[in-house]
PDB file of C-alpha atoms and ligand atoms in Angstrom:
ATOM      1  CA  MET A   3       0.017   0.002  -0.007  1.00  0.00           C
ATOM      2  CA  ASN A   4       1.208   3.505  -0.817  1.00  0.00           C
ATOM      3  CA  LEU A   5       1.336   5.365   2.519  1.00  0.00           C
ATOM      4  CA  THR A   6       0.634   9.099   2.569  1.00  0.00           C
ATOM      5  CA  ARG A   7       2.725  10.849   5.213  1.00  0.00           C
ATOM      6  CA  ILE A   8       0.580  13.530   6.686  1.00  0.00           C
ATOM      7  CA  ALA A   9       1.286  16.383   9.153  1.00  0.00           C
ATOM      8  CA  VAL A  10      -1.636  18.215  10.796  1.00  0.00           C
ATOM      9  CA  VAL A  11      -1.196  21.932  11.408  1.00  0.00           C
ATOM     10  CA  GLY A  12      -3.354  23.134  14.286  1.00  0.00           C
ATOM     11  CA  ALA A  13      -3.095  19.648  15.875  1.00  0.00           C
ATOM     12  CA  ALA A  14      -4.269  20.793  19.276  1.00  0.00           C
ATOM     13  CA  GLY A  15      -7.523  22.320  17.959  1.00  0.00           C
ATOM     14  CA  ARG A  16     -10.968  20.705  17.747  1.00  0.00           C
ATOM     15  CA  MET A  17     -10.540  19.799  14.090  1.00  0.00           C
ATOM     16  CA  GLY A  18      -6.791  19.130  14.321  1.00  0.00           C
ATOM     17  CA  ARG A  19      -7.279  16.446  16.953  1.00  0.00           C
ATOM     18  CA  GLU A  20     -10.007  14.849  14.893  1.00  0.00           C
ATOM     19  CA  VAL A  21      -7.819  14.655  11.796  1.00  0.00           C
ATOM     20  CA  VAL A  22      -4.870  13.288  13.809  1.00  0.00           C
ATOM     21  CA  ARG A  23      -7.104  10.569  15.181  1.00  0.00           C
ATOM     22  CA  ALA A  24      -8.605   9.732  11.757  1.00  0.00           C
ATOM     23  CA  ALA A  25      -5.058   9.511  10.285  1.00  0.00           C
ATOM     24  CA  LEU A  26      -3.912   7.173  13.103  1.00  0.00           C
ATOM     25  CA  GLU A  27      -6.906   4.959  12.475  1.00  0.00           C
ATOM     26  CA  ASP A  28      -6.436   4.812   8.727  1.00  0.00           C
ATOM     27  CA  GLU A  29      -3.823   2.330   7.561  1.00  0.00           C
ATOM     28  CA  SER A  30      -3.205   4.180   4.317  1.00  0.00           C
ATOM     29  CA  PHE A  31      -1.795   7.159   6.281  1.00  0.00           C
ATOM     30  CA  GLU A  32       1.286   7.573   8.368  1.00  0.00           C
ATOM     31  CA  LEU A  33       1.208  10.409  10.855  1.00  0.00           C
ATOM     32  CA  ALA A  34       4.424  12.344  10.195  1.00  0.00           C
ATOM     33  CA  GLY A  35       3.739  15.138  12.690  1.00  0.00           C
ATOM     34  CA  GLY A  36       1.457  17.699  14.154  1.00  0.00           C
ATOM     35  CA  VAL A  37       2.073  21.409  14.518  1.00  0.00           C
ATOM     36  CA  VAL A  38       0.941  23.510  17.468  1.00  0.00           C
ATOM     37  CA  GLU A  39       1.637  27.162  18.329  1.00  0.00           C
ATOM     38  CA  PRO A  40       5.230  27.696  19.598  1.00  0.00           C
ATOM     39  CA  GLU A  41       3.928  28.738  23.043  1.00  0.00           C
ATOM     40  CA  ALA A  42       1.180  26.068  23.253  1.00  0.00           C
ATOM     41  CA  PRO A  43       1.105  23.836  26.368  1.00  0.00           C
ATOM     42  CA  GLU A  44       0.682  20.883  23.966  1.00  0.00           C
ATOM     43  CA  LEU A  45       4.167  21.403  22.472  1.00  0.00           C
ATOM     44  CA  GLY A  46       6.093  18.111  22.793  1.00  0.00           C
ATOM     45  CA  ALA A  47       2.970  16.126  23.757  1.00  0.00           C
ATOM     46  CA  ASP A  48       2.279  12.756  22.155  1.00  0.00           C
ATOM     47  CA  LEU A  49      -0.237  13.409  19.315  1.00  0.00           C
ATOM     48  CA  GLY A  50      -2.081  10.152  19.899  1.00  0.00           C
ATOM     49  CA  GLU A  51      -2.632  11.028  23.530  1.00  0.00           C
ATOM     50  CA  LEU A  52      -3.759  14.542  22.570  1.00  0.00           C
ATOM     51  CA  CYS A  53      -6.632  13.099  20.564  1.00  0.00           C
ATOM     52  CA  SER A  54      -7.474  10.272  23.035  1.00  0.00           C
ATOM     53  CA  TYR A  55      -6.312   7.585  20.643  1.00  0.00           C
ATOM     54  CA  GLY A  56      -3.509   6.311  22.848  1.00  0.00           C
ATOM     55  CA  LYS A  57       0.281   6.682  22.504  1.00  0.00           C
ATOM     56  CA  ALA A  58       1.376   7.247  18.903  1.00  0.00           C
ATOM     57  CA  GLY A  59       5.059   7.955  19.395  1.00  0.00           C
ATOM     58  CA  VAL A  60       4.872  11.210  17.402  1.00  0.00           C
ATOM     59  CA  ALA A  61       5.292  14.488  19.267  1.00  0.00           C
ATOM     60  CA  ALA A  62       3.648  17.885  18.571  1.00  0.00           C
ATOM     61  CA  THR A  63       6.196  20.329  17.216  1.00  0.00           C
ATOM     62  CA  ALA A  64       6.293  24.045  16.234  1.00  0.00           C
ATOM     63  CA  ALA A  65       6.992  23.283  12.535  1.00  0.00           C
ATOM     64  CA  PRO A  66       6.116  20.378  10.231  1.00  0.00           C
ATOM     65  CA  PRO A  67       8.680  17.630   9.623  1.00  0.00           C
ATOM     66  CA  GLU A  68      10.580  17.799   6.322  1.00  0.00           C
ATOM     67  CA  ASP A  69       9.391  14.345   5.221  1.00  0.00           C
ATOM     68  CA  ALA A  70       5.611  14.948   5.337  1.00  0.00           C
ATOM     69  CA  ASP A  71       4.039  14.454   1.890  1.00  0.00           C
ATOM     70  CA  VAL A  72       1.100  16.718   2.704  1.00  0.00           C
ATOM     71  CA  LEU A  73      -0.054  19.222   5.329  1.00  0.00           C
ATOM     72  CA  VAL A  74      -3.612  19.519   6.538  1.00  0.00           C
ATOM     73  CA  GLU A  75      -4.324  22.946   8.004  1.00  0.00           C
ATOM     74  CA  PHE A  76      -7.129  23.798  10.480  1.00  0.00           C
ATOM     75  CA  THR A  77      -5.977  26.964  12.263  1.00  0.00           C
ATOM     76  CA  THR A  78      -6.781  30.651  11.763  1.00  0.00           C
ATOM     77  CA  PRO A  79      -6.687  32.707   8.539  1.00  0.00           C
ATOM     78  CA  ASP A  80      -3.507  34.552   9.564  1.00  0.00           C
ATOM     79  CA  ALA A  81      -1.696  31.353  10.497  1.00  0.00           C
ATOM     80  CA  THR A  82      -2.843  29.608   7.354  1.00  0.00           C
ATOM     81  CA  VAL A  83      -1.420  32.338   5.114  1.00  0.00           C
ATOM     82  CA  GLU A  84       1.810  32.450   7.096  1.00  0.00           C
ATOM     83  CA  HIS A  85       2.170  28.686   6.644  1.00  0.00           C
ATOM     84  CA  LEU A  86       2.045  28.964   2.879  1.00  0.00           C
ATOM     85  CA  ALA A  87       5.760  29.684   3.257  1.00  0.00           C
ATOM     86  CA  TYR A  88       6.243  25.976   3.982  1.00  0.00           C
ATOM     87  CA  GLY A  89       5.729  25.508   0.235  1.00  0.00           C
ATOM     88  CA  ARG A  90       4.216  22.022   0.631  1.00  0.00           C
ATOM     89  CA  PRO A  91       1.062  20.365  -0.821  1.00  0.00           C
ATOM     90  CA  VAL A  92      -1.674  21.398   1.624  1.00  0.00           C
ATOM     91  CA  VAL A  93      -5.327  20.878   2.394  1.00  0.00           C
ATOM     92  CA  ILE A  94      -6.732  24.095   3.859  1.00  0.00           C
ATOM     93  CA  GLY A  95      -9.866  23.667   5.992  1.00  0.00           C
ATOM     94  CA  THR A  96      -9.546  26.989   7.795  1.00  0.00           C
ATOM     95  CA  THR A  97     -12.424  29.358   7.050  1.00  0.00           C
ATOM     96  CA  GLY A  98     -12.918  33.130   7.257  1.00  0.00           C
ATOM     97  CA  LEU A  99     -10.078  34.090   4.834  1.00  0.00           C
ATOM     98  CA  SER A 100     -10.344  37.638   3.509  1.00  0.00           C
ATOM     99  CA  ASP A 101     -10.225  38.384  -0.246  1.00  0.00           C
ATOM    100  CA  GLU A 102      -6.579  39.436   0.186  1.00  0.00           C
ATOM    101  CA  GLN A 103      -5.731  36.211   2.027  1.00  0.00           C
ATOM    102  CA  LEU A 104      -7.447  34.180  -0.658  1.00  0.00           C
ATOM    103  CA  THR A 105      -5.305  35.945  -3.294  1.00  0.00           C
ATOM    104  CA  ARG A 106      -2.189  34.836  -1.334  1.00  0.00           C
ATOM    105  CA  VAL A 107      -3.488  31.258  -1.466  1.00  0.00           C
ATOM    106  CA  GLU A 108      -4.071  31.542  -5.235  1.00  0.00           C
ATOM    107  CA  GLU A 109      -0.545  32.838  -5.681  1.00  0.00           C
ATOM    108  CA  ALA A 110       0.936  29.979  -3.658  1.00  0.00           C
ATOM    109  CA  ALA A 111      -1.046  27.432  -5.683  1.00  0.00           C
ATOM    110  CA  LYS A 112       0.974  28.363  -8.778  1.00  0.00           C
ATOM    111  CA  SER A 113       3.887  26.390  -7.339  1.00  0.00           C
ATOM    112  CA  VAL A 114       2.244  23.723  -5.051  1.00  0.00           C
ATOM    113  CA  PRO A 115      -1.083  21.886  -5.111  1.00  0.00           C
ATOM    114  CA  ILE A 116      -3.632  23.233  -2.649  1.00  0.00           C
ATOM    115  CA  VAL A 117      -7.101  22.013  -1.785  1.00  0.00           C
ATOM    116  CA  LEU A 118      -9.136  24.872  -0.308  1.00  0.00           C
ATOM    117  CA  ALA A 119     -12.343  23.521   1.171  1.00  0.00           C
ATOM    118  CA  PRO A 120     -14.482  25.520   3.635  1.00  0.00           C
ATOM    119  CA  ASN A 121     -16.495  22.347   4.198  1.00  0.00           C
ATOM    120  CA  MET A 122     -14.944  18.882   3.788  1.00  0.00           C
ATOM    121  CA  SER A 123     -18.132  16.841   4.085  1.00  0.00           C
ATOM    122  CA  VAL A 124     -19.327  14.838   1.098  1.00  0.00           C
ATOM    123  CA  GLY A 125     -22.956  15.851   1.821  1.00  0.00           C
ATOM    124  CA  VAL A 126     -22.253  19.572   1.638  1.00  0.00           C
ATOM    125  CA  SER A 127     -20.332  19.191  -1.617  1.00  0.00           C
ATOM    126  CA  LEU A 128     -23.366  17.481  -3.118  1.00  0.00           C
ATOM    127  CA  ILE A 129     -26.033  19.813  -1.775  1.00  0.00           C
ATOM    128  CA  ARG A 130     -24.009  22.727  -3.195  1.00  0.00           C
ATOM    129  CA  GLU A 131     -24.851  21.339  -6.648  1.00  0.00           C
ATOM    130  CA  VAL A 132     -28.479  20.854  -5.662  1.00  0.00           C
ATOM    131  CA  VAL A 133     -28.711  24.435  -4.408  1.00  0.00           C
ATOM    132  CA  ARG A 134     -27.205  25.819  -7.643  1.00  0.00           C
ATOM    133  CA  GLU A 135     -29.685  23.844  -9.754  1.00  0.00           C
ATOM    134  CA  LEU A 136     -32.728  24.568  -7.599  1.00  0.00           C
ATOM    135  CA  SER A 137     -31.909  28.265  -7.517  1.00  0.00           C
ATOM    136  CA  GLY A 138     -31.704  28.458 -11.308  1.00  0.00           C
ATOM    137  CA  LYS A 139     -34.782  26.340 -11.941  1.00  0.00           C
ATOM    138  CA  LEU A 140     -37.028  27.938  -9.315  1.00  0.00           C
ATOM    139  CA  GLY A 141     -35.926  31.307 -10.584  1.00  0.00           C
ATOM    140  CA  ALA A 142     -35.954  34.847  -9.185  1.00  0.00           C
ATOM    141  CA  GLY A 143     -39.564  34.546  -8.067  1.00  0.00           C
ATOM    142  CA  TYR A 144     -38.370  32.491  -5.104  1.00  0.00           C
ATOM    143  CA  ASP A 145     -36.681  34.355  -2.229  1.00  0.00           C
ATOM    144  CA  VAL A 146     -33.525  32.669  -0.911  1.00  0.00           C
ATOM    145  CA  GLU A 147     -32.623  32.712   2.782  1.00  0.00           C
ATOM    146  CA  ILE A 148     -29.720  30.816   4.348  1.00  0.00           C
ATOM    147  CA  VAL A 149     -29.540  30.036   8.055  1.00  0.00           C
ATOM    148  CA  GLU A 150     -26.531  28.433   9.715  1.00  0.00           C
ATOM    149  CA  SER A 151     -25.894  27.346  13.308  1.00  0.00           C
ATOM    150  CA  HIS A 152     -22.577  26.574  14.999  1.00  0.00           C
ATOM    151  CA  HIS A 153     -21.112  26.078  18.451  1.00  0.00           C
ATOM    152  CA  ARG A 154     -20.482  29.083  20.686  1.00  0.00           C
ATOM    153  CA  ASN A 155     -16.670  29.077  20.035  1.00  0.00           C
ATOM    154  CA  LYS A 156     -16.817  29.524  16.281  1.00  0.00           C
ATOM    155  CA  VAL A 157     -14.983  32.732  15.363  1.00  0.00           C
ATOM    156  CA  ASP A 158     -16.039  33.641  11.813  1.00  0.00           C
ATOM    157  CA  ALA A 159     -19.580  34.512  10.762  1.00  0.00           C
ATOM    158  CA  PRO A 160     -21.299  33.627   8.566  1.00  0.00           C
ATOM    159  CA  SER A 161     -19.653  30.238   8.147  1.00  0.00           C
ATOM    160  CA  GLY A 162     -17.538  29.440   5.134  1.00  0.00           C
ATOM    161  CA  THR A 163     -20.146  26.830   4.216  1.00  0.00           C
ATOM    162  CA  ALA A 164     -23.013  29.375   4.327  1.00  0.00           C
ATOM    163  CA  LEU A 165     -20.972  31.546   1.917  1.00  0.00           C
ATOM    164  CA  LEU A 166     -20.274  28.575  -0.331  1.00  0.00           C
ATOM    165  CA  LEU A 167     -23.989  27.741  -0.456  1.00  0.00           C
ATOM    166  CA  ALA A 168     -24.957  31.365  -0.984  1.00  0.00           C
ATOM    167  CA  ARG A 169     -22.482  31.623  -3.843  1.00  0.00           C
ATOM    168  CA  ALA A 170     -24.001  28.492  -5.411  1.00  0.00           C
ATOM    169  CA  ALA A 171     -27.489  29.972  -5.123  1.00  0.00           C
ATOM    170  CA  ALA A 172     -26.288  33.257  -6.727  1.00  0.00           C
ATOM    171  CA  GLU A 173     -24.489  31.423  -9.517  1.00  0.00           C
ATOM    172  CA  GLY A 174     -27.598  29.404 -10.261  1.00  0.00           C
ATOM    173  CA  ARG A 175     -29.243  32.718 -11.168  1.00  0.00           C
ATOM    174  CA  GLY A 176     -26.261  34.133 -13.033  1.00  0.00           C
ATOM    175  CA  ARG A 177     -25.630  36.665 -10.250  1.00  0.00           C
ATOM    176  CA  LYS A 178     -22.555  37.566  -8.178  1.00  0.00           C
ATOM    177  CA  LEU A 179     -22.959  36.973  -4.442  1.00  0.00           C
ATOM    178  CA  ASP A 180     -21.541  40.461  -3.609  1.00  0.00           C
ATOM    179  CA  GLU A 181     -24.420  42.038  -5.524  1.00  0.00           C
ATOM    180  CA  VAL A 182     -27.217  40.179  -3.749  1.00  0.00           C
ATOM    181  CA  ALA A 183     -25.990  39.128  -0.241  1.00  0.00           C
ATOM    182  CA  VAL A 184     -27.653  40.648   2.805  1.00  0.00           C
ATOM    183  CA  PHE A 185     -26.072  39.627   6.086  1.00  0.00           C
ATOM    184  CA  GLY A 186     -28.755  39.582   8.832  1.00  0.00           C
ATOM    185  CA  ARG A 187     -31.444  42.248   8.993  1.00  0.00           C
ATOM    186  CA  GLU A 188     -32.026  45.006  11.490  1.00  0.00           C
ATOM    187  CA  GLY A 189     -34.209  48.058  11.627  1.00  0.00           C
ATOM    188  CA  GLN A 190     -35.989  49.163   8.475  1.00  0.00           C
ATOM    189  CA  ALA A 191     -34.928  46.407   6.111  1.00  0.00           C
ATOM    190  CA  PRO A 192     -37.550  45.538   3.460  1.00  0.00           C
ATOM    191  CA  ARG A 193     -36.610  42.628   1.257  1.00  0.00           C
ATOM    192  CA  GLU A 194     -35.358  43.596  -2.196  1.00  0.00           C
ATOM    193  CA  GLU A 195     -36.080  41.321  -5.123  1.00  0.00           C
ATOM    194  CA  GLY A 196     -33.215  38.882  -5.778  1.00  0.00           C
ATOM    195  CA  GLU A 197     -31.686  39.312  -2.345  1.00  0.00           C
ATOM    196  CA  ILE A 198     -30.019  36.313  -0.649  1.00  0.00           C
ATOM    197  CA  GLY A 199     -30.309  36.631   3.103  1.00  0.00           C
ATOM    198  CA  ILE A 200     -27.625  34.972   5.248  1.00  0.00           C
ATOM    199  CA  HIS A 201     -28.057  34.507   9.022  1.00  0.00           C
ATOM    200  CA  ALA A 202     -25.779  33.035  11.676  1.00  0.00           C
ATOM    201  CA  LEU A 203     -26.826  31.464  14.976  1.00  0.00           C
ATOM    202  CA  ARG A 204     -24.174  30.645  17.617  1.00  0.00           C
ATOM    203  CA  GLY A 205     -24.569  28.514  20.687  1.00  0.00           C
ATOM    204  CA  GLY A 206     -23.729  25.397  22.695  1.00  0.00           C
ATOM    205  CA  ALA A 207     -21.956  22.520  20.977  1.00  0.00           C
ATOM    206  CA  VAL A 208     -23.625  22.581  17.511  1.00  0.00           C
ATOM    207  CA  VAL A 209     -21.142  20.980  15.115  1.00  0.00           C
ATOM    208  CA  GLY A 210     -22.665  22.647  12.047  1.00  0.00           C
ATOM    209  CA  GLU A 211     -26.141  23.041  10.510  1.00  0.00           C
ATOM    210  CA  HIS A 212     -27.092  24.781   7.267  1.00  0.00           C
ATOM    211  CA  ARG A 213     -30.495  25.401   5.728  1.00  0.00           C
ATOM    212  CA  VAL A 214     -31.153  26.954   2.368  1.00  0.00           C
ATOM    213  CA  ILE A 215     -34.762  27.966   1.993  1.00  0.00           C
ATOM    214  CA  PHE A 216     -36.535  29.032  -1.209  1.00  0.00           C
ATOM    215  CA  TYR A 217     -39.821  30.834  -0.550  1.00  0.00           C
ATOM    216  CA  SER A 218     -42.531  31.720  -3.060  1.00  0.00           C
ATOM    217  CA  GLU A 219     -46.049  32.951  -2.352  1.00  0.00           C
ATOM    218  CA  GLY A 220     -47.316  29.352  -2.403  1.00  0.00           C
ATOM    219  CA  GLU A 221     -44.494  27.051  -1.238  1.00  0.00           C
ATOM    220  CA  GLU A 222     -41.308  26.638   0.655  1.00  0.00           C
ATOM    221  CA  VAL A 223     -38.462  24.435  -0.617  1.00  0.00           C
ATOM    222  CA  LYS A 224     -35.779  23.584   1.919  1.00  0.00           C
ATOM    223  CA  VAL A 225     -32.323  21.989   1.527  1.00  0.00           C
ATOM    224  CA  ALA A 226     -30.706  21.098   4.855  1.00  0.00           C
ATOM    225  CA  HIS A 227     -27.499  19.607   6.120  1.00  0.00           C
ATOM    226  CA  ARG A 228     -26.514  18.767   9.660  1.00  0.00           C
ATOM    227  CA  ALA A 229     -23.012  17.586  10.602  1.00  0.00           C
ATOM    228  CA  LEU A 230     -23.451  15.105  13.429  1.00  0.00           C
ATOM    229  CA  SER A 231     -19.743  14.822  14.212  1.00  0.00           C
ATOM    230  CA  ARG A 232     -16.428  16.530  13.249  1.00  0.00           C
ATOM    231  CA  ARG A 233     -15.509  13.060  12.058  1.00  0.00           C
ATOM    232  CA  THR A 234     -17.226  13.729   8.769  1.00  0.00           C
ATOM    233  CA  PHE A 235     -14.917  16.755   8.134  1.00  0.00           C
ATOM    234  CA  ALA A 236     -11.825  14.708   9.159  1.00  0.00           C
ATOM    235  CA  ALA A 237     -12.713  11.903   6.730  1.00  0.00           C
ATOM    236  CA  GLY A 238     -13.057  14.505   3.932  1.00  0.00           C
ATOM    237  CA  ALA A 239      -9.766  16.086   4.919  1.00  0.00           C
ATOM    238  CA  LEU A 240      -7.992  12.702   4.557  1.00  0.00           C
ATOM    239  CA  ARG A 241      -9.595  12.185   1.170  1.00  0.00           C
ATOM    240  CA  ALA A 242      -8.397  15.609   0.116  1.00  0.00           C
ATOM    241  CA  ALA A 243      -4.897  14.854   1.542  1.00  0.00           C
ATOM    242  CA  ARG A 244      -4.575  11.701  -0.546  1.00  0.00           C
ATOM    243  CA  PHE A 245      -5.739  13.691  -3.623  1.00  0.00           C
ATOM    244  CA  VAL A 246      -3.413  16.684  -3.123  1.00  0.00           C
ATOM    245  CA  ALA A 247      -0.356  14.420  -2.572  1.00  0.00           C
ATOM    246  CA  GLY A 248      -0.621  13.220  -6.179  1.00  0.00           C
ATOM    247  CA  VAL A 249      -1.589  16.216  -8.358  1.00  0.00           C
ATOM    248  CA  GLU A 250       0.120  19.039 -10.187  1.00  0.00           C
ATOM    249  CA  PRO A 251       0.330  22.566  -8.590  1.00  0.00           C
ATOM    250  CA  GLY A 252      -2.972  24.358  -8.715  1.00  0.00           C
ATOM    251  CA  LEU A 253      -5.953  25.388  -6.622  1.00  0.00           C
ATOM    252  CA  TYR A 254      -8.473  22.623  -6.091  1.00  0.00           C
ATOM    253  CA  SER A 255     -11.837  22.291  -4.301  1.00  0.00           C
ATOM    254  CA  MET A 256     -13.714  19.356  -2.759  1.00  0.00           C
ATOM    255  CA  ARG A 257     -15.517  19.061  -6.095  1.00  0.00           C
ATOM    256  CA  ASP A 258     -12.160  18.087  -7.687  1.00  0.00           C
ATOM    257  CA  VAL A 259     -11.366  15.728  -4.798  1.00  0.00           C
ATOM    258  CA  LEU A 260     -14.686  13.907  -5.128  1.00  0.00           C
ATOM    259  CA  ALA A 261     -14.776  13.837  -8.941  1.00  0.00           C
TER     260      ALA A 261
HETATM  261  P1  LIG B 305      -9.889  25.578  17.231  1.00  0.00           P
HETATM  262  O1  LIG B 305      -9.796  26.963  17.759  1.00  0.00           O
HETATM  263  O2  LIG B 305     -10.365  24.493  18.105  1.00  0.00           O
HETATM  264  O3  LIG B 305      -8.447  25.106  16.680  1.00  0.00           O
HETATM  265  C1  LIG B 305      -7.551  25.966  15.972  1.00  0.00           C
HETATM  266  C2  LIG B 305      -6.141  25.584  16.462  1.00  0.00           C
HETATM  267  O4  LIG B 305      -5.172  26.256  15.677  1.00  0.00           O
HETATM  268  C3  LIG B 305      -5.876  26.001  17.944  1.00  0.00           C
HETATM  269  O5  LIG B 305      -5.438  24.883  18.668  1.00  0.00           O
HETATM  270  C4  LIG B 305      -4.779  27.061  17.813  1.00  0.00           C
HETATM  271  O6  LIG B 305      -3.867  26.987  18.882  1.00  0.00           O
HETATM  272  C5  LIG B 305      -4.098  26.576  16.531  1.00  0.00           C
HETATM  273  N1  LIG B 305      -3.254  27.563  15.887  1.00  0.00           N
HETATM  274  C6  LIG B 305      -3.482  28.893  15.712  1.00  0.00           C
HETATM  275  N2  LIG B 305      -2.392  29.454  15.113  1.00  0.00           N
HETATM  276  C7  LIG B 305      -1.477  28.464  14.934  1.00  0.00           C
HETATM  277  C8  LIG B 305      -0.178  28.401  14.415  1.00  0.00           C
HETATM  278  N3  LIG B 305       0.430  29.511  13.951  1.00  0.00           N
HETATM  279  N4  LIG B 305       0.467  27.210  14.362  1.00  0.00           N
HETATM  280  C9  LIG B 305      -0.121  26.099  14.816  1.00  0.00           C
HETATM  281  N5  LIG B 305      -1.356  26.075  15.368  1.00  0.00           N
HETATM  282  C10 LIG B 305      -2.016  27.246  15.418  1.00  0.00           C
HETATM  283  O7  LIG B 305     -10.756  25.673  15.912  1.00  0.00           O
HETATM  284  P2  LIG B 305     -11.470  24.501  15.074  1.00  0.00           P
HETATM  285  O8  LIG B 305     -12.872  24.339  15.516  1.00  0.00           O
HETATM  286  O9  LIG B 305     -10.566  23.321  15.046  1.00  0.00           O
HETATM  287  O10 LIG B 305     -11.495  25.217  13.623  1.00  0.00           O
HETATM  288  C11 LIG B 305     -10.330  25.614  12.953  1.00  0.00           C
HETATM  289  C12 LIG B 305     -10.733  26.185  11.625  1.00  0.00           C
HETATM  290  O11 LIG B 305     -11.318  25.169  10.815  1.00  0.00           O
HETATM  291  C13 LIG B 305     -11.788  27.313  11.666  1.00  0.00           C
HETATM  292  O12 LIG B 305     -11.471  28.255  10.696  1.00  0.00           O
HETATM  293  C14 LIG B 305     -13.089  26.547  11.336  1.00  0.00           C
HETATM  294  O13 LIG B 305     -14.069  27.408  10.845  1.00  0.00           O
HETATM  295  C15 LIG B 305     -12.579  25.564  10.347  1.00  0.00           C
HETATM  296  N6  LIG B 305     -13.418  24.410  10.092  1.00  0.00           N
HETATM  297  C16 LIG B 305     -13.446  23.962   8.851  1.00  0.00           C
HETATM  298  C17 LIG B 305     -14.152  22.791   8.570  1.00  0.00           C
HETATM  299  C18 LIG B 305     -14.178  22.267   7.149  1.00  0.00           C
HETATM  300  O14 LIG B 305     -14.822  21.272   6.838  1.00  0.00           O
HETATM  301  N7  LIG B 305     -13.395  22.881   6.245  1.00  0.00           N
HETATM  302  C19 LIG B 305     -14.801  22.102   9.513  1.00  0.00           C
HETATM  303  C20 LIG B 305     -14.760  22.599  10.858  1.00  0.00           C
HETATM  304  C21 LIG B 305     -14.029  23.752  11.120  1.00  0.00           C
END
């Protein structure tokens, strides 16, 4: 079997731990390393113990090992852009990147393969296509509203997934999201035709929930996705890691990974 040597950047975080564990449990991967912040209390800790898998014999470090085939990054936008300097094939799961930061990722992808995926689940990749098609077929007479819910510690709002679904809905109608997006409503805010409303709820331990709703005068069409466990994102991240280890430089999405 061809082993993929993987290093997880952000290994002490919620997603990082989940990816470390998934890699340890998958025989087609070898855990090469895990990167934590230089001042993190987890520095030097056994990565297997960090994710409650049991001793793995691989310690958390402040930089990835030279021999990792691929990096998987779940950190913050600033850290993600800084880590492009590693110049290695990478799967980026971090969300909330600004336009300028996205441009930096595009630049880096000219010399290394990068998968940029604000949502790694297979289900979300598929409903994105459904939303694009529904939006086009139902047409501008149907008002689109997107509602997402996440745990209380999520930093960016709306979620990268809500933006991805909103973009798909806009594309289905031949529109640009920037022209039609309305983020929450407050005060005097009558709905304009063609608007796509995007709303974020935050609380408790919700892993991730997205609803895209199309309203007309006479019906309501709803597309919904609920992540039941971070495991679904970790599985997608490993799939993307295997993909990115074997392709030419370029910027790829989950659609490419799943094709
Ligand atoms: P988290 O806060 O639990 O973990 C982030 C980790 O990154 C922390 O441990 C932090 O110490 C670490 N970190 C920050 N800067 C670092 C650096 N320079 N070097 C090494 N480590 C560094 O957050 P989380 O819930 O794991 O989410 C992380 C990111 O992934 C967020 O942007 C989130 O929205 C995104 N996310 C994406 C998906 C997806 O499917 N693409 C799924 C869930 C979460």
